[in-house]
Tab-separated table of C-alpha atoms and ligand atoms in Angstrom:
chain	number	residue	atom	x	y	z
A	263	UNK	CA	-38.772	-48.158	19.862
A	264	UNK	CA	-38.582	-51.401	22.362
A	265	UNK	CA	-37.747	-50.667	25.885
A	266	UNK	CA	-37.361	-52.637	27.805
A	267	UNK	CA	-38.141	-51.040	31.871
A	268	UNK	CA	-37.229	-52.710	35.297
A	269	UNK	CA	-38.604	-51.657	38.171
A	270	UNK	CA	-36.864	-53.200	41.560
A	271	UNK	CA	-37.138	-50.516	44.237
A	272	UNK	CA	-38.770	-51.781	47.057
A	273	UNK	CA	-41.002	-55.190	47.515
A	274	UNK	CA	-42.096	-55.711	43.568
A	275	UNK	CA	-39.633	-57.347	40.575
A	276	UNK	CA	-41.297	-55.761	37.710
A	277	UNK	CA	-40.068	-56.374	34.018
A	278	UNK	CA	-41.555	-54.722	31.375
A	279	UNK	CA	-41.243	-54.644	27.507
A	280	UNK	CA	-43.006	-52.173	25.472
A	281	UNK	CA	-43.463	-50.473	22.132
A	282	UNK	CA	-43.045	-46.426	21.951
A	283	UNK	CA	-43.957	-46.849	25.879
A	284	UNK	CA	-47.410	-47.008	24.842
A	285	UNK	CA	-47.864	-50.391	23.786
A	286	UNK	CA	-47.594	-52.938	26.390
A	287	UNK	CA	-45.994	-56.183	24.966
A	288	UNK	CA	-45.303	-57.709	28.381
A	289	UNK	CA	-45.400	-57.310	31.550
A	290	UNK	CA	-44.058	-59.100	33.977
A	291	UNK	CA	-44.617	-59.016	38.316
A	292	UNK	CA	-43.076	-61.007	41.575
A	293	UNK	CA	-44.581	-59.422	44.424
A	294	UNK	CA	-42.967	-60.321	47.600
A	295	UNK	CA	-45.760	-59.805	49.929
A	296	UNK	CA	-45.778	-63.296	50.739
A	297	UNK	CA	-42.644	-63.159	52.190
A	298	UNK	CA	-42.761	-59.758	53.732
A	299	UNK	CA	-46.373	-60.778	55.419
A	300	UNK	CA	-45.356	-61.780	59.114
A	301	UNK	CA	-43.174	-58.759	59.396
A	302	UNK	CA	-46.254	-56.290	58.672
A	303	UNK	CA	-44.061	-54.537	56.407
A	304	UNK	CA	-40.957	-54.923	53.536
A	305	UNK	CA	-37.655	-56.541	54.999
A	306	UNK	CA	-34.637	-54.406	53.106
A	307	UNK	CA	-32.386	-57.454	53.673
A	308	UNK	CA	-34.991	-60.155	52.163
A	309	UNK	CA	-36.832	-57.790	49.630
A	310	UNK	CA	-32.753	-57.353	47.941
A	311	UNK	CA	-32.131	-60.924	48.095
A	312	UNK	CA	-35.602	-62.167	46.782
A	313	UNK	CA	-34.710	-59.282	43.834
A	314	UNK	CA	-31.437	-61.209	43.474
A	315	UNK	CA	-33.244	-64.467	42.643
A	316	UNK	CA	-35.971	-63.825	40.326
A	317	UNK	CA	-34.829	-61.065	38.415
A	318	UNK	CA	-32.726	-62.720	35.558
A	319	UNK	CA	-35.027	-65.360	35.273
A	320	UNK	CA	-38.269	-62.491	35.327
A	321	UNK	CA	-36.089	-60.436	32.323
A	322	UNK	CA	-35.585	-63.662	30.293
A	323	UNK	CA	-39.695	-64.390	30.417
A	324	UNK	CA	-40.424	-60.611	29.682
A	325	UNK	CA	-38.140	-61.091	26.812
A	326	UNK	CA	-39.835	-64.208	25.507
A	327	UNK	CA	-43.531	-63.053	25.914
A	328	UNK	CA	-42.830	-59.843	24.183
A	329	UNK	CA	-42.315	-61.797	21.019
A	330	UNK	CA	-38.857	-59.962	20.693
A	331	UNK	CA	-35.617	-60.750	20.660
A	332	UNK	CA	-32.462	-59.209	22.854
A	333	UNK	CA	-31.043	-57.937	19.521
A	334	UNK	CA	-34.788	-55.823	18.894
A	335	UNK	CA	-34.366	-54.220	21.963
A	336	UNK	CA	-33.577	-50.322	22.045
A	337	UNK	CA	-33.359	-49.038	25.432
A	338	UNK	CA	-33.117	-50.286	28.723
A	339	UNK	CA	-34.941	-48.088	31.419
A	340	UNK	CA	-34.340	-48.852	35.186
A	341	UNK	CA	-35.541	-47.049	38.427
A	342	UNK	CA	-32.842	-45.372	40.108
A	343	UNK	CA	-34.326	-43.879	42.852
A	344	UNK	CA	-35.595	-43.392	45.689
A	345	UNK	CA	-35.926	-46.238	47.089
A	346	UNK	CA	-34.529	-49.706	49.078
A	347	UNK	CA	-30.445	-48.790	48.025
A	348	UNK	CA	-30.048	-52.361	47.837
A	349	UNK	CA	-33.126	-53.185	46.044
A	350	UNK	CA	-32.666	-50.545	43.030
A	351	UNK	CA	-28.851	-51.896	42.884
A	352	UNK	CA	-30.420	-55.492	41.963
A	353	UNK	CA	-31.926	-53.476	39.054
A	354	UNK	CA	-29.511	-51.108	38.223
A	355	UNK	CA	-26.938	-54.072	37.671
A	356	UNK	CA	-28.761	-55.836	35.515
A	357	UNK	CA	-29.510	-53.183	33.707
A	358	UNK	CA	-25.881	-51.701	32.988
A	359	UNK	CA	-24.770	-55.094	32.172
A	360	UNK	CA	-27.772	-55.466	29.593
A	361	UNK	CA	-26.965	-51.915	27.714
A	362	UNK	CA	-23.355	-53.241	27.649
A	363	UNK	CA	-23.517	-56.303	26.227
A	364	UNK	CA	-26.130	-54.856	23.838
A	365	UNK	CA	-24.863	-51.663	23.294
A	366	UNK	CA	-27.695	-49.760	23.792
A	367	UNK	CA	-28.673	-46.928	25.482
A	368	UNK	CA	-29.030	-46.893	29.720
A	369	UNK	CA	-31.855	-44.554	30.956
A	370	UNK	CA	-32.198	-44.201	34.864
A	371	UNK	CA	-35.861	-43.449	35.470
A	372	UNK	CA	-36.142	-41.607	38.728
A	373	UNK	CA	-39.556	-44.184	40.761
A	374	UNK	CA	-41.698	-40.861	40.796
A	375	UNK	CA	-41.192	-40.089	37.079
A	376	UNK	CA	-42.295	-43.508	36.659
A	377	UNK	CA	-45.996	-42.799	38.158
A	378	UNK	CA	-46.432	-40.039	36.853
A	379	UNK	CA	-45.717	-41.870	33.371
A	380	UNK	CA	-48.402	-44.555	33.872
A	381	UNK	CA	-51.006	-41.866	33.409
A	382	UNK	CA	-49.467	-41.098	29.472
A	383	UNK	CA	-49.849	-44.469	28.954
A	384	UNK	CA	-53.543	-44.784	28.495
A	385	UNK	CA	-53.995	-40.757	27.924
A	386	UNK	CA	-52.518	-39.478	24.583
A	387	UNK	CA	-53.387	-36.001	25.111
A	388	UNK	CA	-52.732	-35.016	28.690
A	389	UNK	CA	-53.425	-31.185	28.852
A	390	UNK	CA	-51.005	-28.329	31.039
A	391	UNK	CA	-50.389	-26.928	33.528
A	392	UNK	CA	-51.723	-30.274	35.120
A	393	UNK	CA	-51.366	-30.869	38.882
A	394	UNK	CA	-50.168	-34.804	40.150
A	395	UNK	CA	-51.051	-36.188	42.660
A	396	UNK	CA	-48.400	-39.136	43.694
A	397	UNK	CA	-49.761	-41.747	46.404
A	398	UNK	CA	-48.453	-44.523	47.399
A	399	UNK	CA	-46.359	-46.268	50.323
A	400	UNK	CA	-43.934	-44.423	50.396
A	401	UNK	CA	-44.664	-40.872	48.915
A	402	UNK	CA	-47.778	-38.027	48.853
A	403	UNK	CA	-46.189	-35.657	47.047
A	404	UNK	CA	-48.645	-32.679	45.061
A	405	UNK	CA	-46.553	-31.614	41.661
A	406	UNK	CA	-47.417	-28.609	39.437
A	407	UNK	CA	-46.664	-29.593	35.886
A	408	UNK	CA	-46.383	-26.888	33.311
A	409	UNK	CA	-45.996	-29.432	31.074
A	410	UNK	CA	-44.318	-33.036	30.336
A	411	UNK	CA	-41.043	-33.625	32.623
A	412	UNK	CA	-41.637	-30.257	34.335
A	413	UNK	CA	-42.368	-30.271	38.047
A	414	UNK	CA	-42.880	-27.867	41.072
A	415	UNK	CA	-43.512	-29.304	44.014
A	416	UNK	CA	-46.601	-28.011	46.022
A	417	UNK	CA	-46.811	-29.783	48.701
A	418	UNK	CA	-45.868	-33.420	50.578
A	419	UNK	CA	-46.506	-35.445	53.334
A	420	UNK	CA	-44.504	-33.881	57.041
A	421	UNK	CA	-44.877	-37.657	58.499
A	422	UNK	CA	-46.660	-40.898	57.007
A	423	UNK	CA	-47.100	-41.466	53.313
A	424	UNK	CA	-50.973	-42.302	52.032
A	425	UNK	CA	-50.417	-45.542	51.810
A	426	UNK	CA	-48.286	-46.041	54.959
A	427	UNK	CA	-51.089	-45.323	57.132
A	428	UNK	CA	-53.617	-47.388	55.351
A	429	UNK	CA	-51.139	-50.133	55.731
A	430	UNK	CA	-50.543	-49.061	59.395
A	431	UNK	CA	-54.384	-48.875	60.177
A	432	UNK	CA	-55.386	-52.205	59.102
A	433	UNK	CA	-52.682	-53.636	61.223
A	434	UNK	CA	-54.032	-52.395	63.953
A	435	UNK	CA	-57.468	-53.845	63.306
A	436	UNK	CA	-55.363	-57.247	62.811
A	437	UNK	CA	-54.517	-57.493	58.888
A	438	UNK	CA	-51.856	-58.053	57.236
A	439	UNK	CA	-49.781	-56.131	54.765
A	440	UNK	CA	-50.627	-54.389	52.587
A	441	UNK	CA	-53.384	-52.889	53.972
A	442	UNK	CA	-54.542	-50.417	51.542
A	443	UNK	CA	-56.593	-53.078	49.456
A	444	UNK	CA	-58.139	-54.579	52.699
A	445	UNK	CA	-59.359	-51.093	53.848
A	446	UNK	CA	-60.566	-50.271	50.551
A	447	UNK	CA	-62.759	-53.687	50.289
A	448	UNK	CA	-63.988	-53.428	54.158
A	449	UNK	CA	-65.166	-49.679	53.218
A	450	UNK	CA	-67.104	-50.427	50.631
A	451	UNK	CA	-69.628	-52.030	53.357
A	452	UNK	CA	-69.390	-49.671	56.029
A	453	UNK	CA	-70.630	-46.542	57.165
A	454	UNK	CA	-68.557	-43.693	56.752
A	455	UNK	CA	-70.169	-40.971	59.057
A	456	UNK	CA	-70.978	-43.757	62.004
A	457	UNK	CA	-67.011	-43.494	63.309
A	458	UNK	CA	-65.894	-39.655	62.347
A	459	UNK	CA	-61.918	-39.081	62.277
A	460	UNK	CA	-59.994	-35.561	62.146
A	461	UNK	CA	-59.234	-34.571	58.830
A	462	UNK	CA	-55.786	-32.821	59.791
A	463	UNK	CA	-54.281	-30.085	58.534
A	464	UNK	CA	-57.497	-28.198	56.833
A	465	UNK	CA	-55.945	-24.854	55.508
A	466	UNK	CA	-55.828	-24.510	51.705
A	467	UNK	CA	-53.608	-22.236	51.903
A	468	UNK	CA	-50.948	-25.203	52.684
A	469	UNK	CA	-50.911	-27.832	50.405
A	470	UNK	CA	-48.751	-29.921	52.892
A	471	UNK	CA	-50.298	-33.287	54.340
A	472	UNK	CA	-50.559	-34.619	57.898
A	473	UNK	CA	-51.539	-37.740	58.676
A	474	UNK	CA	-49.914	-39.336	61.543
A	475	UNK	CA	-52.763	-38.036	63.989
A	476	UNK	CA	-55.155	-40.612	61.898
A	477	UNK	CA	-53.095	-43.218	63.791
A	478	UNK	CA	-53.811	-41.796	67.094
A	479	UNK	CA	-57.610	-41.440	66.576
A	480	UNK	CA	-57.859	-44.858	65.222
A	481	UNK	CA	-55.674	-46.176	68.341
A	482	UNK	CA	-58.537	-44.100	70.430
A	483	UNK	CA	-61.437	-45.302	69.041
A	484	UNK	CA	-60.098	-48.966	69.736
A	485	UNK	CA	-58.759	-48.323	73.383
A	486	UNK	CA	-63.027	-47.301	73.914
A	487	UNK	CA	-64.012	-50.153	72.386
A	488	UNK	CA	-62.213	-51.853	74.737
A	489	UNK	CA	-61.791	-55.152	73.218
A	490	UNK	CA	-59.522	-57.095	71.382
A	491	UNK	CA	-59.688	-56.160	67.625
A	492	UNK	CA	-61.047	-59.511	66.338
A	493	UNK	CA	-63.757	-59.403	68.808
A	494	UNK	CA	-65.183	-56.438	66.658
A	495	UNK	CA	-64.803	-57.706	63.385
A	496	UNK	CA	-68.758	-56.353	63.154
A	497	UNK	CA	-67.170	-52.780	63.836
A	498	UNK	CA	-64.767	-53.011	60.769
A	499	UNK	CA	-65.921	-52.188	57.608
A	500	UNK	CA	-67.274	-48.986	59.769
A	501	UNK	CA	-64.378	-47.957	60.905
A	502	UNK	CA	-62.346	-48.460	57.685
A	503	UNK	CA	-65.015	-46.811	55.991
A	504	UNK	CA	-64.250	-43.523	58.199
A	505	UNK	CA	-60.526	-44.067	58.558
A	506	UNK	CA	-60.626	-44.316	54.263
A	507	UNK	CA	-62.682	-40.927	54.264
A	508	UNK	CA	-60.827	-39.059	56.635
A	509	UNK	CA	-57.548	-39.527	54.204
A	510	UNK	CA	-59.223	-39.472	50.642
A	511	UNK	CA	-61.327	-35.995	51.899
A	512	UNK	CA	-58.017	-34.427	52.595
A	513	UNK	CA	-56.033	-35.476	49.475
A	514	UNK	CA	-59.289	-34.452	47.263
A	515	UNK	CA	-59.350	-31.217	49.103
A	516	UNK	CA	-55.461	-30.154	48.950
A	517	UNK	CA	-55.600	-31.610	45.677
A	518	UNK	CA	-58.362	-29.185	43.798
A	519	UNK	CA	-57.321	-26.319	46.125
A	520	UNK	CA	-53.793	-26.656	43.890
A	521	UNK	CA	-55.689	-26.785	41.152
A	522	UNK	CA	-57.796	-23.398	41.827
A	523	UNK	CA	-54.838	-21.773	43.298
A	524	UNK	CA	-52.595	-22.664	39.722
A	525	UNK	CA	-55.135	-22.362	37.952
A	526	UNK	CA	-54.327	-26.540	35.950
A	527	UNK	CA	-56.460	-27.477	33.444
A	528	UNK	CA	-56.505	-31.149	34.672
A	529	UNK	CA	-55.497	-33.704	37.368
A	530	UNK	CA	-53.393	-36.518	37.223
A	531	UNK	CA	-53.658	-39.506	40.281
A	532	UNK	CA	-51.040	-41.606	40.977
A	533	UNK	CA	-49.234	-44.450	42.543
A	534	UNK	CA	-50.386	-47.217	44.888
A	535	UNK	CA	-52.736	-45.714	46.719
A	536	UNK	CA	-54.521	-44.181	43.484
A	537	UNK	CA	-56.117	-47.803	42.935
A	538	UNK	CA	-57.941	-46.698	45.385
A	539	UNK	CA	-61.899	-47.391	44.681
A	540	UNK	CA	-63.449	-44.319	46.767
A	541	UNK	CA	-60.584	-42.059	45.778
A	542	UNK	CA	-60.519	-42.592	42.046
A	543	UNK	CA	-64.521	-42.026	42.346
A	544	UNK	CA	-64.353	-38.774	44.086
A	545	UNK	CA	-61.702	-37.242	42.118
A	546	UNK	CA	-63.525	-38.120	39.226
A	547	UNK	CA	-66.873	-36.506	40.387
A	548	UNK	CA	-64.538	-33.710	41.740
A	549	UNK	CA	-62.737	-33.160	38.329
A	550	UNK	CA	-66.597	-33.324	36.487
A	551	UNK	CA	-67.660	-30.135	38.929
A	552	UNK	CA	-64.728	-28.396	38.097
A	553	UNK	CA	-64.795	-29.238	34.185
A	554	UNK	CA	-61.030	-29.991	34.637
A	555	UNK	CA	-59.756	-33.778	33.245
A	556	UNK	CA	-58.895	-35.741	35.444
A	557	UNK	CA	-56.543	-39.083	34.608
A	558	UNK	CA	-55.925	-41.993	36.353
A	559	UNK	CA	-54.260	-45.030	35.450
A	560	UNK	CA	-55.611	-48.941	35.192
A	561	UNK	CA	-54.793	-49.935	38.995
A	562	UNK	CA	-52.966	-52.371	37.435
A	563	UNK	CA	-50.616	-49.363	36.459
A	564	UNK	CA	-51.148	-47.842	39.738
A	565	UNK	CA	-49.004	-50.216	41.553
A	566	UNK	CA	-45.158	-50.758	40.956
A	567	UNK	CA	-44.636	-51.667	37.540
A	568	UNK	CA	-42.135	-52.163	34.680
A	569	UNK	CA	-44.424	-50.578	32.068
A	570	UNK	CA	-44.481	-47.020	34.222
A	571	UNK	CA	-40.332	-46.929	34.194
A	572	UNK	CA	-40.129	-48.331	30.290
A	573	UNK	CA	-43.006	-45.358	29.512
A	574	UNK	CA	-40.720	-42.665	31.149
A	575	UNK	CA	-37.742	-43.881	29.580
A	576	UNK	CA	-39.383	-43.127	26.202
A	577	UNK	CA	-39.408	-39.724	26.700
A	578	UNK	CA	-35.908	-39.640	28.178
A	579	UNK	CA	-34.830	-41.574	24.671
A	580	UNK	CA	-37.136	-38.949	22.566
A	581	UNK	CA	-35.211	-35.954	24.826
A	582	UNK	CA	-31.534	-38.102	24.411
A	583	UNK	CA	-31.679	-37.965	28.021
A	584	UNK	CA	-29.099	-40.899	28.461
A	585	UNK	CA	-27.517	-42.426	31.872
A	586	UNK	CA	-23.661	-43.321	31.993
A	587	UNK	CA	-22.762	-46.806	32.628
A	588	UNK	CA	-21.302	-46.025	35.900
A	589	UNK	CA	-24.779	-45.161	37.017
A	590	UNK	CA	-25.739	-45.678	40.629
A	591	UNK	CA	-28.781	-46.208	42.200
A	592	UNK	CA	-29.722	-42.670	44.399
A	593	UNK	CA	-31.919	-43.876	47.660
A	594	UNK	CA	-32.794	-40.051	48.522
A	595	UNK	CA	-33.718	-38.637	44.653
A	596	UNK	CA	-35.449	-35.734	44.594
A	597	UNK	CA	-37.608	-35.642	42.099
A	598	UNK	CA	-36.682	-32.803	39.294
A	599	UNK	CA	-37.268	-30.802	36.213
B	1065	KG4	O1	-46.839	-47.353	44.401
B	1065	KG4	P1	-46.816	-48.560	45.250
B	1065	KG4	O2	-47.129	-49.889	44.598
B	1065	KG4	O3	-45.431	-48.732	45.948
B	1065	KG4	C1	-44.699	-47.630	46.436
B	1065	KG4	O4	-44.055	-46.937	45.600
B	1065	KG4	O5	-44.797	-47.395	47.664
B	1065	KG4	O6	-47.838	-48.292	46.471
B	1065	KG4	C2	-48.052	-49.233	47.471
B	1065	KG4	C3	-49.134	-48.710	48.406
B	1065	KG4	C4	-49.326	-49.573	49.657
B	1065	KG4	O7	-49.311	-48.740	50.789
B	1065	KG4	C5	-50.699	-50.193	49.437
B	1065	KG4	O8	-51.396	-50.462	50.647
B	1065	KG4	C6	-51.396	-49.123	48.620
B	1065	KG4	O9	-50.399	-48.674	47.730
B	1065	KG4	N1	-52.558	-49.633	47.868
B	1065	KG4	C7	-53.831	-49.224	48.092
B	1065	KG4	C8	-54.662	-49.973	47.220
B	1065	KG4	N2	-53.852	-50.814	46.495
B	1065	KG4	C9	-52.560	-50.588	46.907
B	1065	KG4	N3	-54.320	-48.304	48.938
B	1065	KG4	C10	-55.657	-48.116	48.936
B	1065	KG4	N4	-56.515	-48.794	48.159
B	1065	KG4	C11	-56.072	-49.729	47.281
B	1065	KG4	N5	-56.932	-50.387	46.511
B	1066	ZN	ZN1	-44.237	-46.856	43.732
């Protein structure tokens, strides 16, 4: 089956065409972050209208490199939601009006879904009850899956997302967005233990996360410094190093408590944030204790992607789970079973 997946819910156009899902034939990426850059963070307004102009042109190429033709496409799979409402409705559009003219079938792929598909890309033979682990800018959400398309949700995020406060830390030390990357390179030369931060909301009983507080200590531990933040620039990969810690400790902790408390029989790591160098490495040595497998995309599959949204339309195709043509894009999904 080729399906073809767009993926236009927040600050990436991503076009994908693949075979079964599994085989990527193209792949396709506009990141905006360029544009976005000045602002420290995504625009709605500009992030809809920069969707607006590359997106036909984006679908065409995909097309092309695939080495298939409009007529060999089966399926056209398209983030609904959550999301930027006027961002998903760039994709949604084009997507009804392909499955029209073509007559094929629509499949709304809820953004989540999507992640969580990028692990069966590369892993044939995930094994349940798995628990999955969603990071990225907008979402830390802790899933129990008894098995494919099945979810319960643990746990989530009561204020910033994984990713927003990496993003929102290395602002403050004077980088630009997105900061993840940039605190996960500085990191990797500093000294973890020589800054400590809180890591909030301990309990494993509660698989809920916290970290808004991060924030504060970081804002702390600059105000005693004293200085303006490029006058430290020796300080940085030190504190980064810390800040990084602080927020991959808790989501390894929460994350293997789950699995203890449902007793999984793997892990799955996901989103953005899941690129991720220290994070994939301790959930990796975490999963090796535990003798549970433990998956994790490419990064390149971490990210937003249309290869994710075509993957998780396959199943919807293989479970005749079909959108209408009047489909809308939801902004607020909830992600469900
Ligand atoms: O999944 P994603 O591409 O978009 C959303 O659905 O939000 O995730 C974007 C997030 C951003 O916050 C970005 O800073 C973070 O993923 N990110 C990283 C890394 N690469 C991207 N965070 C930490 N380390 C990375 N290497
Ligand atoms: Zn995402």
């Amino acid at each position: 089956m080729i399906i073809l997946g767009i993926e236009t819910s927040c600050d990436e156009t991503a076009v994908a065409v693949t075979q079964d899902g599994k085989i990527i034939l193209s792949d396709l990426l506009s990141s905006q972050i360029d544009l976005h850059r000045k602002y420290g963070g995504v625009v709605p307004e500009l992030a809809c209208r920069r969707h607006i102009e590359v997106i036909g042109l984006l679908v065409k190429e995909a097309i092309e490199k695939s080495g298939r033709s409009n007529e060999q496409l089966n399926a056209i799979a398209v983030t609904m939601g959550p999301g930027l409402v006027g961002a998903l409705l760039v994709g949604v559009s084009i997507a009804k009006s392909l499955a029209y003219s073509l007559k094929i079938p629509l499949l709304g792929i809820h953004h989540l879904e999507g992640h969580i598909s990028a692990a069966f890309i590369e892993h044939e033979d995930i094994v349940f009850p798995s628990i999955a682990l969603i990071v990225s800018g907008g979402h830390t959400n802790l899933y129990y899956m008894p098995q494919r398309g099945k979810y319960r949700l643990l746990g989530k995020t009561i204020d910033d997302a994984a990713g927003e406060i990496l993003d929102k830390g290395a602002r403050m030390l004077g980088y630009s967005y997105p900061g993840g990357p940039v605190i996960d390179r500085l990191a990797q030369k500093g000294d973890p233990e020589r800054i400590p931060f809180p890591r909030p909301y301990r309990s494993s009983s509660n698989l809920d996360f916290s970290f808004s507080g991060l924030k504060t200590s970081l804002m702390q531990t600059l105000f005693k410094m004293g200085k303006a933040p490029e006058d430290y620039m020796s300080s940085h990969p030190d504190i980064a190093a810390g800040y990084q810690s602080a927020i991959v400790d808790t989501l390894v902790e929460k994350t293997f408590s789950a699995v203890q408390r449902e007793n999984a029989k793997s892990v799955m790591l996901v989103g953005g944030v899941a690129a991720n160098s220290l994070l994939r490495k301790k959930f990796l040595s975490a999963g090796e204790r535990l003798g549970i497998a433990v998956y994790i995309p490419s990064s390149r599959l971490c990210t937003d992607n249309g290869a994710m949204i075509a993957m998780a339309g396959m199943s919807h195709l293989e479970e005749h789970h079909f959108s209408s043509l009047d489909l809308n894009p939801s902004p607020n999904l909830e992600l469900m079973s």
